[in-house]
Coordinates of C-alpha atoms in Angstrom, one line a residue:
M5 CA 98.8 129.1 136.3
N6 CA 96.8 129.7 133.2
A7 CA 96.7 133.4 132.3
Q8 CA 93.3 135.2 132.5
P9 CA 92.1 137.2 129.5
G10 CA 92.1 140.9 130.5
P11 CA 89.1 143.3 130.5
A12 CA 90.3 145.0 127.3
D13 CA 89.9 141.8 125.4
A14 CA 86.2 141.6 126.1
T15 CA 85.3 144.6 123.8
Q16 CA 84.6 142.4 120.8
A17 CA 82.8 139.1 120.3
A18 CA 84.9 136.1 120.8
I19 CA 85.7 133.7 117.9
E20 CA 84.0 130.4 118.9
T21 CA 85.8 127.3 117.8
D22 CA 86.1 123.7 118.9
V23 CA 89.9 123.5 119.0
L24 CA 92.4 126.3 119.2
V25 CA 95.9 125.2 118.0
A26 CA 98.9 127.3 118.9
G27 CA 101.6 126.6 116.3
G28 CA 101.5 126.2 112.5
G29 CA 104.4 123.9 111.9
P30 CA 103.9 120.3 110.7
C31 CA 102.2 119.3 114.0
G32 CA 99.7 122.2 114.0
L33 CA 99.0 121.8 110.3
M34 CA 98.4 118.0 110.7
F35 CA 95.8 118.9 113.4
A36 CA 94.1 121.3 111.0
N37 CA 94.0 118.5 108.3
E38 CA 92.8 115.8 110.6
L39 CA 90.2 117.9 112.4
G40 CA 89.1 119.7 109.2
R41 CA 88.3 116.5 107.4
R42 CA 86.1 115.5 110.3
G43 CA 84.1 118.7 110.3
I44 CA 85.7 120.0 113.5
R45 CA 86.1 123.8 113.8
C46 CA 89.7 124.6 114.5
L47 CA 91.7 127.9 114.6
V48 CA 95.4 127.6 114.1
V49 CA 97.6 130.6 115.0
D50 CA 101.3 131.0 114.5
S51 CA 103.4 134.1 115.2
K52 CA 105.5 133.6 112.0
P53 CA 104.4 135.4 108.9
S54 CA 104.0 132.2 106.9
T55 CA 105.2 128.6 106.8
A56 CA 108.9 127.9 107.3
F57 CA 111.5 129.7 105.1
N58 CA 114.5 127.7 106.4
P59 CA 114.7 124.0 105.4
Q60 CA 114.5 122.6 109.0
A61 CA 113.7 118.9 109.1
N62 CA 114.6 117.0 106.0
A63 CA 113.4 113.4 106.3
T64 CA 109.8 112.3 106.1
Q65 CA 109.7 108.8 107.4
A66 CA 107.7 106.0 105.9
R67 CA 105.0 106.0 108.6
T68 CA 104.4 109.7 108.1
M69 CA 104.2 109.1 104.3
E70 CA 101.5 106.5 105.0
H71 CA 99.5 109.1 107.0
F72 CA 100.0 111.6 104.1
R73 CA 98.7 108.8 101.8
R74 CA 95.7 108.3 104.1
L75 CA 95.0 112.0 103.8
G76 CA 95.4 111.9 100.0
F77 CA 98.5 113.9 99.3
A78 CA 101.5 111.6 99.7
H79 CA 102.1 111.7 96.0
E80 CA 102.3 115.5 96.2
I81 CA 104.9 115.3 99.0
R82 CA 106.9 112.7 97.0
A83 CA 107.1 115.1 94.1
L84 CA 108.7 117.8 96.2
G85 CA 112.3 118.5 97.1
L86 CA 114.9 116.6 95.1
P87 CA 114.4 115.8 91.4
P88 CA 112.8 112.3 91.0
D89 CA 116.1 110.8 89.8
H90 CA 118.4 112.5 92.4
P91 CA 120.3 110.1 94.7
T92 CA 119.1 110.0 98.4
D93 CA 122.4 108.5 99.6
I94 CA 124.1 109.6 102.8
V95 CA 127.9 109.9 102.3
Y96 CA 130.6 110.5 104.9
L97 CA 133.7 112.3 103.7
T98 CA 136.8 113.6 105.4
R99 CA 135.8 116.9 103.7
Y100 CA 133.3 117.3 101.0
A101 CA 136.0 117.6 98.4
G102 CA 138.1 114.9 100.2
H103 CA 138.2 111.2 100.8
E104 CA 134.9 109.2 100.9
L105 CA 134.7 107.1 104.1
A106 CA 131.3 105.5 104.0
R107 CA 128.0 105.6 102.1
I108 CA 124.5 104.2 102.4
S109 CA 122.6 104.1 99.1
L110 CA 118.9 104.6 99.2
P111 CA 116.2 104.7 96.5
T112 CA 115.5 107.9 94.5
A113 CA 111.9 109.3 94.7
A114 CA 111.2 107.6 91.4
E115 CA 112.6 104.3 92.4
A116 CA 110.7 104.4 95.8
I117 CA 107.3 104.3 94.0
V118 CA 108.3 101.2 92.1
K119 CA 110.4 99.3 94.7
I120 CA 107.8 99.5 97.5
K121 CA 105.5 97.2 95.5
T122 CA 108.0 94.4 95.8
M123 CA 109.4 94.9 99.2
S124 CA 108.6 92.6 102.1
G125 CA 109.6 91.8 105.7
S126 CA 110.8 94.9 107.6
W127 CA 109.9 97.2 104.6
S128 CA 106.4 95.8 103.9
A129 CA 104.7 99.2 103.7
A130 CA 102.4 101.4 101.6
E131 CA 105.2 104.0 101.3
L132 CA 109.0 104.4 101.6
P133 CA 110.6 107.4 103.3
H134 CA 111.1 110.6 101.4
R135 CA 113.9 113.1 101.6
V136 CA 112.4 116.5 101.5
S137 CA 112.9 119.8 103.4
Q138 CA 110.2 120.7 105.9
K139 CA 109.6 124.0 104.2
F140 CA 108.1 122.3 101.2
V141 CA 106.0 119.9 103.3
E142 CA 104.6 122.7 105.4
A143 CA 103.4 124.6 102.3
T144 CA 101.5 121.5 101.0
M145 CA 100.0 120.7 104.4
R146 CA 98.9 124.3 104.7
R147 CA 97.2 124.3 101.3
H148 CA 95.3 121.2 102.1
A149 CA 94.4 122.4 105.6
Q150 CA 92.9 125.6 104.2
S151 CA 90.8 123.7 101.8
W152 CA 88.6 122.4 104.8
P153 CA 85.7 124.9 105.5
T154 CA 86.0 124.4 109.2
A155 CA 89.8 125.0 109.4
N156 CA 90.9 128.6 110.0
V157 CA 94.7 128.9 109.6
R158 CA 96.2 132.3 110.6
Y159 CA 99.9 133.0 110.3
G160 CA 101.1 136.3 111.9
W161 CA 99.0 135.8 115.0
T162 CA 100.3 135.1 118.5
L163 CA 98.6 133.4 121.4
E164 CA 99.0 135.8 124.3
R165 CA 97.0 134.2 127.2
F166 CA 94.5 131.5 127.9
H167 CA 92.4 130.2 130.8
D168 CA 90.8 126.7 131.2
D169 CA 87.7 127.0 133.3
G170 CA 86.9 123.3 133.2
T171 CA 84.2 123.5 130.5
S172 CA 86.0 125.6 127.8
V173 CA 89.2 127.5 127.2
S174 CA 89.2 131.3 126.9
A175 CA 92.1 132.8 125.0
T176 CA 93.4 136.0 123.5
V177 CA 95.3 136.1 120.2
R178 CA 96.8 139.2 118.6
P179 CA 98.5 140.1 115.3
T180 CA 102.2 139.6 115.8
Q181 CA 103.0 142.9 114.1
G182 CA 100.5 144.7 116.4
G183 CA 96.8 145.4 116.3
P184 CA 93.6 144.8 118.2
A185 CA 93.5 141.6 120.3
Q186 CA 90.9 139.0 119.4
A187 CA 89.2 136.9 122.1
V188 CA 88.7 133.2 121.4
K189 CA 86.5 130.7 123.1
A190 CA 87.4 127.0 122.4
R191 CA 86.4 123.7 123.8
F192 CA 90.1 122.6 123.8
L193 CA 93.5 124.1 123.3
I194 CA 96.6 122.4 121.8
G195 CA 100.1 123.8 122.3
A196 CA 102.0 122.8 119.2
D197 CA 104.1 125.9 119.7
G198 CA 107.6 124.5 119.6
A199 CA 110.5 123.9 122.0
R200 CA 110.0 127.1 123.9
S201 CA 106.3 126.4 124.1
F202 CA 104.3 129.3 125.8
V203 CA 101.5 126.8 126.5
R204 CA 103.8 124.3 128.2
Q205 CA 105.4 127.0 130.3
Q206 CA 102.1 128.5 131.3
L207 CA 100.9 125.1 132.5
G208 CA 104.2 124.6 134.5
I209 CA 105.0 121.3 132.9
D210 CA 108.6 120.3 133.4
W211 CA 110.9 118.3 131.1
G212 CA 111.9 114.7 131.8
G213 CA 114.9 113.0 130.1
V214 CA 118.3 114.6 129.6
T215 CA 119.7 117.7 127.9
G216 CA 123.1 119.4 127.6
I217 CA 124.7 116.2 126.3
Q218 CA 128.2 117.1 125.0
R219 CA 129.7 115.3 122.0
E220 CA 132.3 116.2 119.4
F221 CA 129.4 116.3 116.9
M222 CA 125.6 116.5 117.5
G223 CA 126.1 117.6 121.1
G224 CA 126.1 121.3 122.0
K225 CA 125.7 124.4 119.9
M226 CA 125.5 124.0 116.1
F227 CA 125.8 126.7 113.5
A228 CA 123.4 126.5 110.6
I229 CA 123.5 128.1 107.1
Y230 CA 120.8 127.9 104.5
L231 CA 122.9 128.6 101.3
R232 CA 122.9 128.6 97.6
A233 CA 126.1 127.1 95.9
P234 CA 125.5 126.1 92.3
Q235 CA 129.2 125.1 91.9
F236 CA 129.3 122.8 94.9
L237 CA 128.8 119.6 92.9
S238 CA 131.8 120.4 90.7
V239 CA 134.2 120.0 93.6
L240 CA 133.0 116.6 94.6
R241 CA 135.4 113.7 93.8
H242 CA 132.7 111.1 94.4
P243 CA 129.1 110.5 93.3
K244 CA 126.6 113.1 94.5
A245 CA 124.3 112.3 97.4
W246 CA 121.4 113.8 99.4
M247 CA 123.3 114.3 102.6
Y248 CA 127.0 115.0 103.0
V249 CA 128.7 114.5 106.4
A250 CA 132.2 116.0 107.0
V251 CA 134.3 114.0 109.4
N252 CA 137.7 115.6 110.2
H253 CA 139.5 116.9 113.3
Q254 CA 139.0 120.6 112.3
R255 CA 135.2 120.9 111.5
R256 CA 132.5 118.3 111.8
A257 CA 129.4 119.1 109.8
F258 CA 126.5 117.7 107.8
M259 CA 124.7 119.2 104.8
A260 CA 121.5 118.2 103.1
S261 CA 120.5 119.0 99.5
V262 CA 117.3 121.1 99.5
D263 CA 116.5 121.2 95.8
G264 CA 119.0 118.9 94.3
V265 CA 120.5 121.7 92.3
A266 CA 122.0 124.6 94.2
E267 CA 120.4 125.0 97.7
Y268 CA 121.7 123.3 100.8
A269 CA 121.1 123.2 104.6
F270 CA 124.5 123.2 106.2
H271 CA 125.1 122.5 110.0
A272 CA 128.5 122.7 111.7
A273 CA 129.5 121.7 115.2
L274 CA 131.3 124.4 117.2
R275 CA 134.7 123.9 118.8
P276 CA 135.3 124.8 122.4
G277 CA 135.5 128.6 122.9
E278 CA 133.7 129.5 119.7
D279 CA 130.8 132.0 119.9
A280 CA 128.8 131.5 116.7
D281 CA 126.0 133.9 117.8
S282 CA 128.3 136.8 116.9
W283 CA 129.6 135.3 113.7
T284 CA 129.4 137.3 110.4
E285 CA 128.9 136.1 106.9
A286 CA 132.7 136.0 106.5
D287 CA 132.8 133.5 109.4
A288 CA 130.0 131.5 107.8
R289 CA 132.0 131.2 104.5
R290 CA 135.1 130.2 106.5
V291 CA 133.3 127.4 108.3
F292 CA 131.8 126.2 105.1
T293 CA 135.2 126.1 103.5
E294 CA 136.6 124.1 106.4
A295 CA 134.0 121.4 105.9
T296 CA 134.3 121.5 102.1
G297 CA 138.1 121.6 101.9
V298 CA 138.2 124.1 99.1
E299 CA 136.5 127.5 98.5
V300 CA 133.2 127.4 96.8
P301 CA 131.2 130.5 95.9
M302 CA 128.1 130.7 98.0
E303 CA 125.1 132.9 98.7
I304 CA 123.9 132.9 102.3
L305 CA 120.1 132.8 102.5
S306 CA 120.0 132.7 106.3
M307 CA 122.2 131.7 109.2
G308 CA 121.8 131.1 112.9
T309 CA 122.5 128.7 115.8
W310 CA 120.7 125.8 117.5
L311 CA 121.4 123.3 120.3
A312 CA 121.9 119.6 119.8
G313 CA 122.2 117.3 122.8
H314 CA 118.5 117.1 123.8
A315 CA 116.6 113.9 124.6
L316 CA 113.6 115.5 126.4
Y317 CA 109.9 114.7 126.9
A318 CA 107.3 116.6 128.9
Q319 CA 106.3 115.1 132.2
R320 CA 102.6 115.6 131.2
F321 CA 101.0 115.9 127.8
Q322 CA 97.6 117.2 129.1
Q323 CA 96.2 119.4 131.8
G324 CA 92.4 119.7 131.8
R325 CA 91.3 120.8 128.4
V326 CA 94.8 121.8 127.3
F327 CA 97.2 119.5 125.5
I328 CA 100.8 119.8 124.2
A329 CA 102.2 118.1 121.1
G330 CA 105.2 118.2 118.8
D331 CA 108.4 120.0 120.0
A332 CA 106.3 121.4 122.9
A333 CA 106.1 117.8 124.2
H334 CA 109.4 116.3 123.1
L335 CA 112.7 117.6 122.0
F336 CA 115.2 115.6 120.0
T337 CA 118.7 115.8 118.7
P338 CA 117.7 115.4 115.0
T339 CA 119.6 112.2 114.3
G340 CA 117.2 109.8 112.7
G341 CA 114.9 112.6 111.7
L342 CA 112.4 111.6 114.5
G343 CA 111.3 114.9 115.9
Y344 CA 109.0 116.1 113.0
N345 CA 107.7 112.6 112.4
T346 CA 106.9 112.0 116.1
A347 CA 105.1 115.4 116.0
V348 CA 102.9 114.3 113.1
E349 CA 101.9 111.1 114.9
D350 CA 100.9 113.2 118.0
A351 CA 98.4 115.0 115.9
V352 CA 97.1 111.8 114.2
N353 CA 96.6 110.2 117.6
L354 CA 94.8 113.1 119.3
S355 CA 92.7 114.4 116.4
W356 CA 90.3 111.4 116.0
K357 CA 89.8 111.3 119.8
L358 CA 89.0 115.1 120.0
A359 CA 86.5 114.6 117.1
S360 CA 84.9 111.7 118.8
V361 CA 84.4 113.7 122.0
I362 CA 83.2 116.9 120.2
H363 CA 80.7 114.9 118.1
G364 CA 79.4 113.4 121.2
L365 CA 80.4 109.8 120.4
A366 CA 82.8 109.3 123.3
P367 CA 83.3 110.6 126.8
V368 CA 85.9 113.3 127.5
S369 CA 87.8 110.7 129.4
L370 CA 88.8 109.2 126.0
L371 CA 91.3 112.1 125.8
D372 CA 93.3 110.7 128.7
S373 CA 94.5 108.0 126.4
Y374 CA 96.5 110.6 124.4
E375 CA 99.2 111.0 127.1
A376 CA 99.0 107.2 128.0
E377 CA 99.8 106.4 124.4
R378 CA 102.1 109.2 123.2
K379 CA 104.3 109.9 126.2
P380 CA 105.9 106.4 126.2
L381 CA 106.5 106.8 122.4
A382 CA 108.2 110.2 123.1
E383 CA 110.5 108.5 125.6
R384 CA 111.2 105.7 123.2
N385 CA 111.9 107.9 120.2
T386 CA 114.1 110.4 122.0
G387 CA 116.1 107.5 123.3
Y388 CA 116.6 106.2 119.8
A389 CA 117.7 109.6 118.5
R390 CA 120.2 109.8 121.4
K391 CA 121.6 106.4 120.5
F392 CA 122.1 107.5 116.9
A393 CA 123.7 110.8 118.1
D394 CA 126.1 108.9 120.4
S395 CA 127.1 106.6 117.5
V396 CA 128.2 109.4 115.2
G397 CA 129.0 112.1 117.7
L398 CA 131.3 110.2 120.1
F399 CA 133.4 109.0 117.2
T400 CA 136.7 110.9 117.3
A401 CA 138.1 112.2 114.0
K402 CA 141.9 112.1 114.4
P403 CA 144.3 114.5 112.5
E404 CA 145.9 111.6 110.6
L405 CA 142.5 110.7 109.0
E406 CA 143.4 113.1 106.2
E407 CA 147.1 112.1 105.8
E408 CA 148.3 110.8 102.4
S409 CA 150.2 108.0 104.1
A410 CA 149.9 104.4 105.2
R411 CA 148.9 105.7 108.6
G412 CA 146.2 107.8 107.0
E413 CA 145.0 104.8 105.0
A414 CA 144.7 102.7 108.1
E415 CA 142.8 105.4 110.0
R416 CA 140.4 105.9 107.1
E417 CA 139.8 102.1 107.1
L418 CA 138.9 102.2 110.8
A419 CA 136.6 105.2 110.2
S420 CA 135.0 103.5 107.2
R421 CA 134.1 100.5 109.2
H422 CA 132.5 102.5 112.0
L423 CA 130.7 105.0 109.8
N424 CA 129.3 102.3 107.5
E425 CA 127.9 100.6 110.5
H426 CA 126.6 103.8 111.9
A427 CA 124.9 104.8 108.6
R428 CA 122.8 101.7 108.7
L429 CA 122.0 102.2 112.3
E430 CA 120.6 105.7 111.7
F431 CA 119.2 105.7 108.2
N432 CA 117.7 102.2 107.8
I433 CA 115.2 102.3 110.7
P434 CA 112.0 100.4 109.9
G435 CA 111.8 99.2 113.5
V436 CA 111.7 102.8 114.8
T437 CA 109.4 103.9 112.0
F438 CA 106.8 101.1 112.2
G439 CA 107.4 99.4 115.6
G440 CA 106.0 102.0 118.0
R441 CA 103.2 100.5 120.1
Y442 CA 100.5 101.6 122.5
D443 CA 100.6 98.5 124.8
G444 CA 99.0 99.3 128.2
S445 CA 96.7 101.9 126.7
P446 CA 93.2 101.9 128.3
I447 CA 91.6 101.7 124.9
I448 CA 93.6 98.9 123.4
I449 CA 92.3 95.4 124.0
G450 CA 95.5 93.4 124.2
D451 CA 95.6 89.7 123.5
G452 CA 98.8 88.7 125.3
A453 CA 100.7 87.7 122.2
V454 CA 104.4 87.5 122.4
L455 CA 105.7 90.6 120.7
P456 CA 108.7 90.8 118.4
P457 CA 111.7 92.8 119.9
D458 CA 111.7 96.6 119.6
E459 CA 114.9 97.2 117.7
P460 CA 115.7 100.1 115.3
N461 CA 116.9 98.3 112.2
A462 CA 114.4 95.5 111.9
Y463 CA 110.6 95.4 112.0
T464 CA 108.6 92.2 112.3
P465 CA 104.9 92.9 111.4
T466 CA 102.4 91.8 114.0
A467 CA 98.6 92.4 114.3
S468 CA 98.7 92.1 118.0
P469 CA 96.5 95.1 119.2
G470 CA 98.4 98.3 120.0
G471 CA 100.5 98.6 116.9
R472 CA 100.5 99.5 113.2
P473 CA 98.5 96.9 111.2
P474 CA 100.6 94.7 109.0
H475 CA 100.7 95.9 105.5
A476 CA 100.2 93.8 102.3
W477 CA 99.8 94.4 98.6
L478 CA 96.6 92.8 97.4
D479 CA 96.4 90.5 94.4
D480 CA 95.0 93.3 92.3
G481 CA 97.9 95.6 93.1
R482 CA 96.2 97.8 95.7
S483 CA 97.6 98.6 99.1
L484 CA 95.7 97.0 102.0
F485 CA 95.9 100.4 103.7
D486 CA 94.0 102.0 100.9
L487 CA 91.0 99.9 101.7
F488 CA 90.8 101.1 105.3
H489 CA 87.9 103.4 106.1
S490 CA 88.7 107.0 107.1
E491 CA 87.3 106.2 110.6
W492 CA 86.9 102.6 111.9
T493 CA 87.5 99.5 109.9
L494 CA 86.7 95.9 110.7
L495 CA 88.8 93.5 108.6
A496 CA 87.0 90.2 108.0
L497 CA 89.7 87.9 106.6
G498 CA 89.8 84.5 105.0
A499 CA 87.5 82.5 102.8
E500 CA 84.9 82.0 105.6
P501 CA 85.3 84.8 108.2
P502 CA 83.0 85.0 111.2
A503 CA 79.7 86.9 110.9
T504 CA 80.2 90.6 111.5
E505 CA 76.6 91.7 111.9
A506 CA 77.0 92.1 115.7
F507 CA 79.8 94.7 115.1
E508 CA 77.7 96.6 112.5
A509 CA 74.7 96.7 114.9
A510 CA 76.8 97.8 117.9
A511 CA 78.5 100.5 115.8
T512 CA 75.1 101.8 114.7
A513 CA 73.9 101.9 118.3
L514 CA 77.0 103.7 119.4
G515 CA 77.1 106.1 116.5
I516 CA 80.5 104.8 115.3
D517 CA 81.3 105.1 111.7
L518 CA 82.5 101.5 110.9
R519 CA 83.1 99.9 107.6
V520 CA 83.5 96.1 107.3
V521 CA 86.2 95.1 104.7
Q522 CA 86.0 91.5 103.6
L523 CA 89.2 90.0 102.1
P524 CA 89.4 86.3 101.2
Q525 CA 93.1 86.2 100.5
P526 CA 94.4 83.4 102.7
S527 CA 97.7 85.2 103.1
L528 CA 96.0 88.1 104.9
R529 CA 94.3 85.7 107.4
E530 CA 97.7 84.2 108.0
L531 CA 99.4 87.6 108.4
Y532 CA 96.8 88.9 111.0
E533 CA 96.7 85.5 112.8
A534 CA 92.9 86.1 113.4
P535 CA 89.9 86.4 111.1
L536 CA 88.7 89.7 112.6
A537 CA 90.8 92.8 113.3
L538 CA 89.5 96.2 114.3
I539 CA 91.5 99.2 112.9
R540 CA 91.3 102.6 114.5
P541 CA 91.0 105.9 112.6
D542 CA 94.7 106.4 113.1
Q543 CA 95.5 103.0 111.6
I544 CA 96.3 101.2 114.8
V545 CA 95.0 97.7 115.6
A546 CA 92.5 98.1 118.5
W547 CA 91.4 94.5 118.8
R548 CA 91.6 91.2 117.0
G549 CA 89.7 87.9 117.6
D550 CA 87.8 85.0 116.3
T551 CA 84.2 86.0 117.0
A552 CA 81.9 89.1 117.1
R553 CA 80.1 87.9 120.2
E554 CA 81.5 90.7 122.4
A555 CA 81.1 93.4 119.7
S556 CA 79.2 95.9 121.8
G557 CA 81.7 95.7 124.7
I558 CA 84.7 95.9 122.4
L559 CA 83.5 99.0 120.6
S560 CA 82.5 100.7 123.9
R561 CA 86.0 100.0 125.3
V562 CA 87.9 101.3 122.3
I563 CA 86.1 104.6 122.4
G564 CA 86.7 105.1 126.1
K565 CA 83.2 104.2 127.4

């Protein structure tokens, strides 16, 4: 049941807004940016005093970077976190000061800007991934969100209750540290309020999927330390990396560099019988030493526990005028770094639809396509994260792995083969990143084309409606994606594309903000396998074809009419 605002809350005028967003993490902040740039009034509330202090997620995937590019701040994100020349390798070691078992080498931030211009095939993209802690990303997203006049971002405020009456949502928010409640009247409410989502719980939405998966690593309770250790690099026997994974029989752990200098996010698996919730700083130092193999002076900035072993998705993403997104709608074990990136795409998907409805361009039924499109993606992505976690977490580290003997050498060779294969499975994932599709959506006009297989480590570009548009670098060096309009784009490809006036007239009649982009490059016509392609505001192909004859019907369909 939705909670009713109480009589005491009616003593002051309600804040009126179009969209109330509970949660100011990456998902909520993406909503603020997407809605704010479209002139939609939104109020974002988060019980925390500010954006994240702890590093949290540490991998911004390439598709998310493409969305940040679309919003105009990908270059700012790329400048955050590690120094531009710092390696982004992932290295597997018996202990951090011990034997190296496996490594995957990836471009530095500086190299990524150059290399992306020459990459093709699976990595034909406007952006490469970036290794950066969520705390830095959130601060940038917040600054951009607050630059929009219609976006009101309030940290230190908690959503206490809400009620959907069918035409609007009445809610009460209150300062987290105490103070008078404030009534809010919104047209829609979004619960982007995390794994323990108040909004999801109030709606009575159950989880689907699986949880409680037990593994030697990445399954069960994990112990986290945000630490400063300027001398850590001096104990390494091998080249520095971005992420260090400890693989031994005593303590499995992984650690990501936060600033490339002295700060790290360390996460250790617990052994049976350990109760990390009662651990002291002395215990934290002991566990860090077990993973490192030698004592290293460290300053503990924060510590706590969290649960791995989730592959969950909400049974519903919408109830009436209330939606859930991000960790409120899907919960991952963080292998592959898919949780935060999936959350960002939730906001990208729903925001343009909310704006279309609020501006009166589309019926409210358009919003039903949010669950139809994003719930299957949540099931897909949690499944991939589970596969990655099984690959690394079910691997058994035997005691002899660290022996200085022939037996130890043989065991390290076996571990090396497995972990090198695993590293490429988890950390080279263009198929996961770019291959998500909305086939079967009521607002996608499919063309029945045979689709490439959905596999994690390979991506075959296709312009078949329902997926990300194929990317290309133009002859003048620009990214094709940079030519897409902020709302709807009709690509007219080839030397003599079909006439597009019917689309332009239909868009005007329907109030759709459409831009026609004509590109004669023959390779683009070949890439899209059609002379016309309609690109949605979230950069998804909605339709492609050879003629504009059915333009009015096509545009009506893709906005839910």
